[in-house]
PDB file of C-alpha atoms and ligand atoms in Angstrom:
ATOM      1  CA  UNK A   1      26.209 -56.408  -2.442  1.00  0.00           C
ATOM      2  CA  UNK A   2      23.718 -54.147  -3.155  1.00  0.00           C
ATOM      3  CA  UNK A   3      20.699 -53.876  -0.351  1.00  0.00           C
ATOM      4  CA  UNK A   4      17.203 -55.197  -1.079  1.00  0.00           C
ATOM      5  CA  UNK A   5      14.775 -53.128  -3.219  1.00  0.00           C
ATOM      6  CA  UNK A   6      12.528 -51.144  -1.256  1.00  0.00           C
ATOM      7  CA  UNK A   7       8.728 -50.534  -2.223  1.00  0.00           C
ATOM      8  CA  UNK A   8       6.839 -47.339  -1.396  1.00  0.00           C
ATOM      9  CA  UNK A   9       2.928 -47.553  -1.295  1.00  0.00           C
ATOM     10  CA  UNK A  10       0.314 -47.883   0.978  1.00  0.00           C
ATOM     11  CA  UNK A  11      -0.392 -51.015   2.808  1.00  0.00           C
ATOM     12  CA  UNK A  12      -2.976 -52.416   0.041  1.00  0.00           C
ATOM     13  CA  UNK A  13      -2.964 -53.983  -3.768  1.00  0.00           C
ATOM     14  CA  UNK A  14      -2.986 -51.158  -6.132  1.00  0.00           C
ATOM     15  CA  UNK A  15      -0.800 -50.382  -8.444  1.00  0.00           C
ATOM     16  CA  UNK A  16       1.943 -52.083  -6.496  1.00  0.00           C
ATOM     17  CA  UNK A  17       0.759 -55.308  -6.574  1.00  0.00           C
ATOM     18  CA  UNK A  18       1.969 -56.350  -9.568  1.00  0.00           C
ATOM     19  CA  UNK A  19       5.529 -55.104  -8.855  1.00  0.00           C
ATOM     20  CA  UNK A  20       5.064 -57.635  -5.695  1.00  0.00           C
ATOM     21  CA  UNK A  21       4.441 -60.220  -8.013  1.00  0.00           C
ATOM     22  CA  UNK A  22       7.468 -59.863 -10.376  1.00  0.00           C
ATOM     23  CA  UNK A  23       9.756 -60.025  -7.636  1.00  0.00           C
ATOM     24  CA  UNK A  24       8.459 -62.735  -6.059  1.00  0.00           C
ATOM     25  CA  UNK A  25       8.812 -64.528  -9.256  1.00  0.00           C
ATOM     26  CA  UNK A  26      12.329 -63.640  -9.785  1.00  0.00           C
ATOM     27  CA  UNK A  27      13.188 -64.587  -5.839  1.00  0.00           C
ATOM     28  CA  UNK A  28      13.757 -61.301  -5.014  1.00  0.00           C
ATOM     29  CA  UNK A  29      13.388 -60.102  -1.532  1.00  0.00           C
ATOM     30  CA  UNK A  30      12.252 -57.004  -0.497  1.00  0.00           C
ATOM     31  CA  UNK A  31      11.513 -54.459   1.750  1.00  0.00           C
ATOM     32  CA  UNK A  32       8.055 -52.155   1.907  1.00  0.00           C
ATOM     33  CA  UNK A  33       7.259 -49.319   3.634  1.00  0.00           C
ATOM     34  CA  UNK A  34       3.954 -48.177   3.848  1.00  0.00           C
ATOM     35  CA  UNK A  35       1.977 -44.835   3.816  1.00  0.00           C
ATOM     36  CA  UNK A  36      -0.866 -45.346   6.858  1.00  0.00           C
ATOM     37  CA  UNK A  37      -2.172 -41.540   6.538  1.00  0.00           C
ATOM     38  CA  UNK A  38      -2.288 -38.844   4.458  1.00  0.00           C
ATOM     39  CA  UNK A  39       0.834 -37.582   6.204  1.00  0.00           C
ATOM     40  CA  UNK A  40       2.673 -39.959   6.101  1.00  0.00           C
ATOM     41  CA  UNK A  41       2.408 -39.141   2.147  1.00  0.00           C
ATOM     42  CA  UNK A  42       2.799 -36.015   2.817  1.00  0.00           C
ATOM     43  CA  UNK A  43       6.372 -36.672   4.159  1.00  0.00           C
ATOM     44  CA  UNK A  44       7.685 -38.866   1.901  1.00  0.00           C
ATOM     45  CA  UNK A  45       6.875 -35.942  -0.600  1.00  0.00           C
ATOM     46  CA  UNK A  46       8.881 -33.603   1.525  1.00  0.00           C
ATOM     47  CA  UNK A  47      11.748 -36.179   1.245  1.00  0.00           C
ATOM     48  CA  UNK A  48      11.532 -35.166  -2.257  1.00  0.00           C
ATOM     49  CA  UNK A  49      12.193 -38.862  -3.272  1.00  0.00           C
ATOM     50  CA  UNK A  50       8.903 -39.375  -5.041  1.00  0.00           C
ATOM     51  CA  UNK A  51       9.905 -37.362  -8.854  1.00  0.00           C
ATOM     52  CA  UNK A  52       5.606 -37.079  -9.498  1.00  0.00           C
ATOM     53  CA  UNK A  53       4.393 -36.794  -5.689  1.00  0.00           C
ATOM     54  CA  UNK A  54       2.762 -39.967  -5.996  1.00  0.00           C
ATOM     55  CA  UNK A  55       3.393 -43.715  -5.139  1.00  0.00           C
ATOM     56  CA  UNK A  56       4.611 -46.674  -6.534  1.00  0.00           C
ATOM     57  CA  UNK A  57       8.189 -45.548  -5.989  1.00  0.00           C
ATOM     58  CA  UNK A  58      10.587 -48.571  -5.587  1.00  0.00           C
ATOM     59  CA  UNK A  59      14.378 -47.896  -4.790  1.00  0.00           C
ATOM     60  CA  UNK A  60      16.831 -50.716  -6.520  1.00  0.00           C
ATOM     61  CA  UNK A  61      20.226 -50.036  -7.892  1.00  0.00           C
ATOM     62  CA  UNK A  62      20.652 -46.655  -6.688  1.00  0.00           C
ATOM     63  CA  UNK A  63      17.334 -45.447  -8.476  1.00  0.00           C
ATOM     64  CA  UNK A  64      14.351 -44.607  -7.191  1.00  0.00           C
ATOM     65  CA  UNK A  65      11.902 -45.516  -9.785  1.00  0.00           C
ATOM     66  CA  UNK A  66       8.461 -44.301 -10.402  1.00  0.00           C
ATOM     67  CA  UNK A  67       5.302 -45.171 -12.738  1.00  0.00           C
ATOM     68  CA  UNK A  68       4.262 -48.506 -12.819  1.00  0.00           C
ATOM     69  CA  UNK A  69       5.097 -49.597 -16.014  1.00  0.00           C
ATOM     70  CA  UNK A  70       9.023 -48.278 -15.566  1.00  0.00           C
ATOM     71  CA  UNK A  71       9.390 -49.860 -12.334  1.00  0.00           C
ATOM     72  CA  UNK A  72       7.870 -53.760 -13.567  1.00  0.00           C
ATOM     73  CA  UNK A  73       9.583 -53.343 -17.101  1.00  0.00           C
ATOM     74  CA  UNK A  74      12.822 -52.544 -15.358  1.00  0.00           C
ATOM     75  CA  UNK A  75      12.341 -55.999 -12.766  1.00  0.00           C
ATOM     76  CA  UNK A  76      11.541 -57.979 -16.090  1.00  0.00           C
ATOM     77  CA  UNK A  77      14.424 -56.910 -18.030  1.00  0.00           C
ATOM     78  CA  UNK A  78      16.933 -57.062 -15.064  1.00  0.00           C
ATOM     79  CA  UNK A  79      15.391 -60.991 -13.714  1.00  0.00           C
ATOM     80  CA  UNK A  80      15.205 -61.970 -17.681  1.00  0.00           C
ATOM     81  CA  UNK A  81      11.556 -61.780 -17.601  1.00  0.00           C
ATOM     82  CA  UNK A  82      11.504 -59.920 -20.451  1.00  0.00           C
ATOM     83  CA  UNK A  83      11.948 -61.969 -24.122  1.00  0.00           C
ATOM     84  CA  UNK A  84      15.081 -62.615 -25.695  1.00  0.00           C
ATOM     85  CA  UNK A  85      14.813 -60.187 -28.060  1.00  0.00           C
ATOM     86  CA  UNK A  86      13.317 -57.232 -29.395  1.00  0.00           C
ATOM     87  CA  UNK A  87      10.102 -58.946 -30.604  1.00  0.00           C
ATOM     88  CA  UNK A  88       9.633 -60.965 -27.700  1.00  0.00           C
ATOM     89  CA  UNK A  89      10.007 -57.726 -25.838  1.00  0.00           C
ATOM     90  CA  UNK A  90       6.810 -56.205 -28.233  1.00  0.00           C
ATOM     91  CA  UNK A  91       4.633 -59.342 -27.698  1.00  0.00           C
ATOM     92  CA  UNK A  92       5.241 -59.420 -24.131  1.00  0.00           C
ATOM     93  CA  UNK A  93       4.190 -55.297 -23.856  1.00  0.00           C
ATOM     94  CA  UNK A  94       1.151 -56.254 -25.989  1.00  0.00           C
ATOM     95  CA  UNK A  95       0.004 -58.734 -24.209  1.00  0.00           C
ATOM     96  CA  UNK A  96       0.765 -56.679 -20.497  1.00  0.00           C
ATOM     97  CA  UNK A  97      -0.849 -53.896 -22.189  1.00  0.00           C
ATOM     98  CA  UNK A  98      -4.018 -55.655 -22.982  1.00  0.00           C
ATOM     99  CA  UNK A  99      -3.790 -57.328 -19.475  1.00  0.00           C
ATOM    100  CA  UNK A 100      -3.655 -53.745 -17.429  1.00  0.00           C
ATOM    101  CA  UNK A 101      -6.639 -52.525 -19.540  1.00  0.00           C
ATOM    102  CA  UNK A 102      -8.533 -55.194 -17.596  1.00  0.00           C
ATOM    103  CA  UNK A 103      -6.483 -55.176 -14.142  1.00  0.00           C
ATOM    104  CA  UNK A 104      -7.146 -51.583 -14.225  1.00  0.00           C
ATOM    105  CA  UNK A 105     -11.034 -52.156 -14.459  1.00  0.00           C
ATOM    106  CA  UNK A 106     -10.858 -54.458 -11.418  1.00  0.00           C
ATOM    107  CA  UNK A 107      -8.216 -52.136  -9.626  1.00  0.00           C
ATOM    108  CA  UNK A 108     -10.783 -49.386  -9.395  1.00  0.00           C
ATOM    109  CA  UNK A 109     -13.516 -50.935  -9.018  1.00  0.00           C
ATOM    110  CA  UNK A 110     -13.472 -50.708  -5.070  1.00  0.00           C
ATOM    111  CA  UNK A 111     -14.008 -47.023  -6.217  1.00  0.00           C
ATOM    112  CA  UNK A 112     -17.828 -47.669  -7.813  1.00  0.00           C
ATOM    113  CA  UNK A 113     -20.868 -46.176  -6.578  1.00  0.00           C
ATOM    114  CA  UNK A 114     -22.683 -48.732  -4.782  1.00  0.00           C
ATOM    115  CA  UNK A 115     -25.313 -48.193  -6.736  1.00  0.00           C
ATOM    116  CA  UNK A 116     -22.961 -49.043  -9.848  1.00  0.00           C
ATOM    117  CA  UNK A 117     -20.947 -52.023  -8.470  1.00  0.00           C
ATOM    118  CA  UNK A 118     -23.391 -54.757 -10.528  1.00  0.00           C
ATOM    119  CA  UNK A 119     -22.756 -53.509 -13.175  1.00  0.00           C
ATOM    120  CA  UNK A 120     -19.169 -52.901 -12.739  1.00  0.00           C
ATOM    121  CA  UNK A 121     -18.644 -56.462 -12.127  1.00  0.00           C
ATOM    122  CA  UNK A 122     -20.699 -57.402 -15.492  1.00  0.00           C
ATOM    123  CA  UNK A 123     -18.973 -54.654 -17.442  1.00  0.00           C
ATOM    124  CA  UNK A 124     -15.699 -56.761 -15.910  1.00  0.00           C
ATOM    125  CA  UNK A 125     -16.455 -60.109 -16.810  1.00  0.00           C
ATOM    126  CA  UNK A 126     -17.836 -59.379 -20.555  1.00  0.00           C
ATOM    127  CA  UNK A 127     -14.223 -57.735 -21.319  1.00  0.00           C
ATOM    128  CA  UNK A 128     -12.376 -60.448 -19.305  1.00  0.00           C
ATOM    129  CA  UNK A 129     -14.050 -63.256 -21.057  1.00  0.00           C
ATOM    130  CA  UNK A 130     -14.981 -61.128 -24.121  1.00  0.00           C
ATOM    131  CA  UNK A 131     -12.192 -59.422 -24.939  1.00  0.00           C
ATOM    132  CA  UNK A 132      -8.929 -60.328 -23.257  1.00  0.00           C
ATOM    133  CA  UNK A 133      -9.248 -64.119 -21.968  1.00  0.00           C
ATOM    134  CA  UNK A 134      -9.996 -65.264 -25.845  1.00  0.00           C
ATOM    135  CA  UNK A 135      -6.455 -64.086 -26.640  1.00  0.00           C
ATOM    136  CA  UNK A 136      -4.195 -65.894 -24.115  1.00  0.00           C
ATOM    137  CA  UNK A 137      -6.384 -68.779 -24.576  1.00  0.00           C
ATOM    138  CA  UNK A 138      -6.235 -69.109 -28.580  1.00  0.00           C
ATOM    139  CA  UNK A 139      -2.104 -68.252 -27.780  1.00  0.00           C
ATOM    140  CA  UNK A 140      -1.520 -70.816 -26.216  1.00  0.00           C
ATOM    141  CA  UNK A 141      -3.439 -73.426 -28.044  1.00  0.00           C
ATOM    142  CA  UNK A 142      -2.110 -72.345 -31.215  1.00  0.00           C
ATOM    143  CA  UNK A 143       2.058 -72.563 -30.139  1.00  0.00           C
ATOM    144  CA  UNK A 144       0.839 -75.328 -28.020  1.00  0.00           C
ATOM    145  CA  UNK A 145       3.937 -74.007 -25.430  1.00  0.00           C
ATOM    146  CA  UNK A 146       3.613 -74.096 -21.544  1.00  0.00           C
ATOM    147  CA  UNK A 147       4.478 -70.067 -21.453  1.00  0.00           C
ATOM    148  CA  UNK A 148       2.675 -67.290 -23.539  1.00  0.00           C
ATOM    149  CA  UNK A 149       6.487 -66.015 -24.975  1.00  0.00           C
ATOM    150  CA  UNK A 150       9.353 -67.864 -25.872  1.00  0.00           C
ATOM    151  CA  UNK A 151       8.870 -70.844 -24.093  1.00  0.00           C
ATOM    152  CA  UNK A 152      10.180 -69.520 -21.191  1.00  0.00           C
ATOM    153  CA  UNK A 153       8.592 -67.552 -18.026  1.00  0.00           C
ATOM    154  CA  UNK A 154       8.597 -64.518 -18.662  1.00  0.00           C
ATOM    155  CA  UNK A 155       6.596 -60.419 -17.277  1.00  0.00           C
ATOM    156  CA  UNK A 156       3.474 -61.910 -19.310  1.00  0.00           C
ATOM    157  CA  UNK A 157       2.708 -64.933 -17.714  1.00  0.00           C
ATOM    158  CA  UNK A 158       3.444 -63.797 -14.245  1.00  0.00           C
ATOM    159  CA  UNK A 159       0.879 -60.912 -14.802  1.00  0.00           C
ATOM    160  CA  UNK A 160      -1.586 -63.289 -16.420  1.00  0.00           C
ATOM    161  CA  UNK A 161      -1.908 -65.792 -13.401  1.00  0.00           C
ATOM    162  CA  UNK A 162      -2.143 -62.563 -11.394  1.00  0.00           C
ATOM    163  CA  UNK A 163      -4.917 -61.381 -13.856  1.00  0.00           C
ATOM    164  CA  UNK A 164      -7.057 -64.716 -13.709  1.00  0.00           C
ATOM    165  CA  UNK A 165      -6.910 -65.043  -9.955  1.00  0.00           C
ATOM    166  CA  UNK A 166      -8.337 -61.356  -9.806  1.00  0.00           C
ATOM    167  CA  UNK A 167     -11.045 -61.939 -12.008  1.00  0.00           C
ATOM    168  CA  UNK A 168     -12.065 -65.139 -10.537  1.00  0.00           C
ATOM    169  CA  UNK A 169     -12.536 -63.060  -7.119  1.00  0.00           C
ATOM    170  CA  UNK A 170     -15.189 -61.548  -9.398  1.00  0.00           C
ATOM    171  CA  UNK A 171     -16.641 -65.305 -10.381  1.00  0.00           C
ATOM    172  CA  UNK A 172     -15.267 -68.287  -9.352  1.00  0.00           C
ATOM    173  CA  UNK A 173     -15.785 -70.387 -12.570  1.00  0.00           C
ATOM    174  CA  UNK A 174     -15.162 -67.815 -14.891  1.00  0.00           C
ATOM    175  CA  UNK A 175     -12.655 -69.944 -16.808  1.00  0.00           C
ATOM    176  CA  UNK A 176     -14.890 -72.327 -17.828  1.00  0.00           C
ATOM    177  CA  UNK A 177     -15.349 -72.077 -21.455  1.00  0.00           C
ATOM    178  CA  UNK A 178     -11.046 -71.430 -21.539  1.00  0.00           C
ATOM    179  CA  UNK A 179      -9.271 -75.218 -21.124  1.00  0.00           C
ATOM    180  CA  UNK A 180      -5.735 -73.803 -21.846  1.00  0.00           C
ATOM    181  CA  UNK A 181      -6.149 -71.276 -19.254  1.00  0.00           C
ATOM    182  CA  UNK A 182      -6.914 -73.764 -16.886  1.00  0.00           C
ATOM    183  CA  UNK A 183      -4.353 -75.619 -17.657  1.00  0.00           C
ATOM    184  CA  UNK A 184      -1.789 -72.661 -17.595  1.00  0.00           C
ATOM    185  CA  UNK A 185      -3.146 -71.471 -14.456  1.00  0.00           C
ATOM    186  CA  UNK A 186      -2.326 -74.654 -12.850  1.00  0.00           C
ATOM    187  CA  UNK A 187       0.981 -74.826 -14.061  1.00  0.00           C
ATOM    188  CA  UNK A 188       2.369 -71.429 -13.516  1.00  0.00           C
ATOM    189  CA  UNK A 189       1.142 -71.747  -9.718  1.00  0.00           C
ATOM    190  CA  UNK A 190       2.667 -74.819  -8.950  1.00  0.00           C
ATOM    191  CA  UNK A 191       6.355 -73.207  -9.718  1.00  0.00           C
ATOM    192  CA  UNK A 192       8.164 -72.968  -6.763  1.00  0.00           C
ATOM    193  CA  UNK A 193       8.455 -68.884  -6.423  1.00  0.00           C
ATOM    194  CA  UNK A 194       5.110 -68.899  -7.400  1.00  0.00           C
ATOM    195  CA  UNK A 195       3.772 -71.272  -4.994  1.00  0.00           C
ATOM    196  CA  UNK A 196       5.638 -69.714  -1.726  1.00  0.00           C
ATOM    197  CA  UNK A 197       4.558 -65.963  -2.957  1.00  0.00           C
ATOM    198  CA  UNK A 198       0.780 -67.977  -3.443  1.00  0.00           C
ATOM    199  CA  UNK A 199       1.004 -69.005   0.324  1.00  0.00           C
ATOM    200  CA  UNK A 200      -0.162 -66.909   3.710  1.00  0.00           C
ATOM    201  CA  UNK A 201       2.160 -65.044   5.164  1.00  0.00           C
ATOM    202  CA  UNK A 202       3.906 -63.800   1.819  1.00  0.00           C
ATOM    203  CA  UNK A 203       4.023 -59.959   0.825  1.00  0.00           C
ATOM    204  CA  UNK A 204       1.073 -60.962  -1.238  1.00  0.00           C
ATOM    205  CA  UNK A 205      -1.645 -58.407  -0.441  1.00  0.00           C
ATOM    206  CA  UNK A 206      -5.631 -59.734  -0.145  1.00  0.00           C
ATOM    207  CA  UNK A 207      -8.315 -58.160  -2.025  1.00  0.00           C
ATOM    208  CA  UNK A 208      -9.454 -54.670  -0.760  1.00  0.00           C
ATOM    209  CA  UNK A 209     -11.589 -54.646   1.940  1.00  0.00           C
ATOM    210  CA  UNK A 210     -13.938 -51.730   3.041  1.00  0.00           C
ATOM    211  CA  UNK A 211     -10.759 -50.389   5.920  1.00  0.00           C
ATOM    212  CA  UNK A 212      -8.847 -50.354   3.036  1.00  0.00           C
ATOM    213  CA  UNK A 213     -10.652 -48.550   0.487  1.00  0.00           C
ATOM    214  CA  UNK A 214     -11.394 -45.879   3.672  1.00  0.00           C
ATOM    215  CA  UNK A 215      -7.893 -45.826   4.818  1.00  0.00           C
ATOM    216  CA  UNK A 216      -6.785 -45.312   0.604  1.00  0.00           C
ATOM    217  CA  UNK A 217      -9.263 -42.768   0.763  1.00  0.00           C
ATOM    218  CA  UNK A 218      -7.723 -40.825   3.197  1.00  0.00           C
ATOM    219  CA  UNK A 219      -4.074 -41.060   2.242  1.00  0.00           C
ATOM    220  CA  UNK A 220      -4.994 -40.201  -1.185  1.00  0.00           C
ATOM    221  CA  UNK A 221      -7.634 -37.671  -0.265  1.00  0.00           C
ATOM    222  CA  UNK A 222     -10.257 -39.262  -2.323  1.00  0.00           C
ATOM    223  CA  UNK A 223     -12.977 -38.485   0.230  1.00  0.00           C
ATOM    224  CA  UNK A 224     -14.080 -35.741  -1.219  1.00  0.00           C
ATOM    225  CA  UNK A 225     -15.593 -38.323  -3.733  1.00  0.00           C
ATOM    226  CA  UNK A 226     -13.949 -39.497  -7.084  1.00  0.00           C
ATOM    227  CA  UNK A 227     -15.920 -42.374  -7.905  1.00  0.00           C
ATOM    228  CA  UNK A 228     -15.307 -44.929 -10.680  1.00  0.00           C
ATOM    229  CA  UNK A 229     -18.060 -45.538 -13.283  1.00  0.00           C
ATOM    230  CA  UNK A 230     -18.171 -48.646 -15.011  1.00  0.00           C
ATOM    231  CA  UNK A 231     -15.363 -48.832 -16.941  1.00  0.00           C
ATOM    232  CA  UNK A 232     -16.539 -45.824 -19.164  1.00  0.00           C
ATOM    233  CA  UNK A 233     -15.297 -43.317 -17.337  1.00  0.00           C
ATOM    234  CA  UNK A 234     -12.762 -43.324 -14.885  1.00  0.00           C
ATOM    235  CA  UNK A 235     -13.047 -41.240 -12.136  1.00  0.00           C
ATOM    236  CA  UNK A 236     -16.700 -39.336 -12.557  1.00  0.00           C
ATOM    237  CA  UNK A 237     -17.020 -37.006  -9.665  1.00  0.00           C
ATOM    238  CA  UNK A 238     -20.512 -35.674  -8.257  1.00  0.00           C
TER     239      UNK A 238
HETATM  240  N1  LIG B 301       0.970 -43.260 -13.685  1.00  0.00           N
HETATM  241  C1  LIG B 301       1.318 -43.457 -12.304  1.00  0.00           C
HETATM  242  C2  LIG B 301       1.820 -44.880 -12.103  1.00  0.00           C
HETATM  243  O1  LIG B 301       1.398 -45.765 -12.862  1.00  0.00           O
HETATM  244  O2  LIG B 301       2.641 -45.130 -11.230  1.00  0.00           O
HETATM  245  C3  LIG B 301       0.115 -43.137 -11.442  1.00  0.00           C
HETATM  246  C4  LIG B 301       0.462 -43.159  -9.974  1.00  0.00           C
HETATM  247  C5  LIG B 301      -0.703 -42.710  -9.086  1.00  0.00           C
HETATM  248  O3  LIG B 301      -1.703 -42.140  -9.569  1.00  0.00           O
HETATM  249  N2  LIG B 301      -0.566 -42.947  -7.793  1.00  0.00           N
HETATM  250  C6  LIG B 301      -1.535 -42.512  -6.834  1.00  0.00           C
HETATM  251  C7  LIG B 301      -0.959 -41.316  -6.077  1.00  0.00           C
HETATM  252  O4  LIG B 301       0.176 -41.346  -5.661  1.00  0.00           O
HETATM  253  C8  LIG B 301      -1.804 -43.600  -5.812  1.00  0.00           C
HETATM  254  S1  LIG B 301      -2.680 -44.973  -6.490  1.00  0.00           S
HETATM  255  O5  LIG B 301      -3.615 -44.479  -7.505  1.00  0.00           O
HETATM  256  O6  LIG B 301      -1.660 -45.862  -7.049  1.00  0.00           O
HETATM  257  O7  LIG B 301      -3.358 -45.620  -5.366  1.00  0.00           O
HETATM  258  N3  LIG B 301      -1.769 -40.285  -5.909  1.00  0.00           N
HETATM  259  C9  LIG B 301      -1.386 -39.094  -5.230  1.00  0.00           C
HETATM  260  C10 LIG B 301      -1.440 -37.901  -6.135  1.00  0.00           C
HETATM  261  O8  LIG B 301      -1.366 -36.798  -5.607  1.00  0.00           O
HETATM  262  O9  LIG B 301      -1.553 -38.068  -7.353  1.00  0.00           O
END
């Protein structure tokens, strides 16, 4: 039997998070190991295992995979998280796509100038309840079905839930004006996997904290200051 996948990142949210999630929903158990410093990096690139010299890398089946999006489309097709078909495939991309635009706001915004984190937040709430919350919402009313695709878990709703609880760290009530989202939230956290992975003590990692954001700094030599700018542009350095 083959061994349990192993993830490669630091010891933080990220990119990797979401690849945390998918496994958790498909009951998969893994393994992590984490960079701590800058060297630690540095070795793992020595081992030659990383193909781009950067992290997420997850081992599974032999491969070590890298970049985000080939390492949670690969866990979604494998755990049938992925549609039935070819079309369910394409509406589950759009709607991840759509959802990383946002979860890629949020991601970096640890990375604002303090000056700038206001109106980071702002700039992240208009799109989330602007932009991409309107969708799911008017998705699920209109197929009136418990699960964005197919009527059946699936890569999209596991990244949504993951999505709204994100945003709400921004603003607790922020789905207010969005019933169905309520409702879906609800529902898709009171499934089993999702429930256990929901709990402490899970891989689940908390929200970035300043050691964090210093310690990513460091391993990812960021100090000598890439700073995210509102959503506009994404890294502006000074
Ligand atoms: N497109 C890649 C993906 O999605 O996996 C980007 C990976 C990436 O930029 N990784 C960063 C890294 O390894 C770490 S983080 O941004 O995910 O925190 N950086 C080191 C480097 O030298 O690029």
């Amino acid at each position: 039997m083959a061994g349990k996948p192993k993830l490669y990142y630091f010891n933080g949210r990220g990119r990797m998070e979401s690849v945390r999630w998918l496994l958790a929903a498909a009951d998969v158990e893994f393994e992590e190991e984490f960079s701590k410093t800058a060297e630690d990096l540095q070795n793992l690139i020595k081992s030659g295992k990383l193909m781009y010299q950067q992290v997420p890398m997850v081992e599974i089946d032999g491969m070590k995979i890298v970049q985000t999006r080939a390492i949670l489309r690969y866990i979604a097709a494998k755990y049938n998280l992925y549609g039935k078909d070819l079309k369910e495939q394409t509406l589950i991309d759009m709607y991840v796509e759509g959802m990383r635009d946002l979860y890629d706001l949020i991601m970096f915004s640890p990375l604002t100038l303090p000056e700038e984190r206001g109106k980071t937040i702002s700039f992240i709430l208009e799109k989330a309840t602007g932009r991409f919350f309107p969708v799911y919402e008017k998705v699920l009313k209109d197929h009136g079905k418990n699960y964005l695709v197919g009527n059946q878990l699936s890569w999209a709703d596991i990244h949504l839930l993951e999505l709204i609880l994100m945003v709400e760290e921004c603003k607790s009530d922020v789905l207010l004006a969005f019933p169905k989202l309520q409702e879906f939230k609800a529902r898709i956290s009171k499934l089993p996997r999702i429930q256990k992975f929901l709990q402490p003590g899970s891989q689940r990692q908390p929200p970035m904290d300043d050691a964090g954001l210093e310690a990513a700094k460091k391993i990812f030599k960021l100090e000598k200051g890439m700073f995210y700018k509102h959503g506009s542009i994404i890294l502006a350095e000074f």
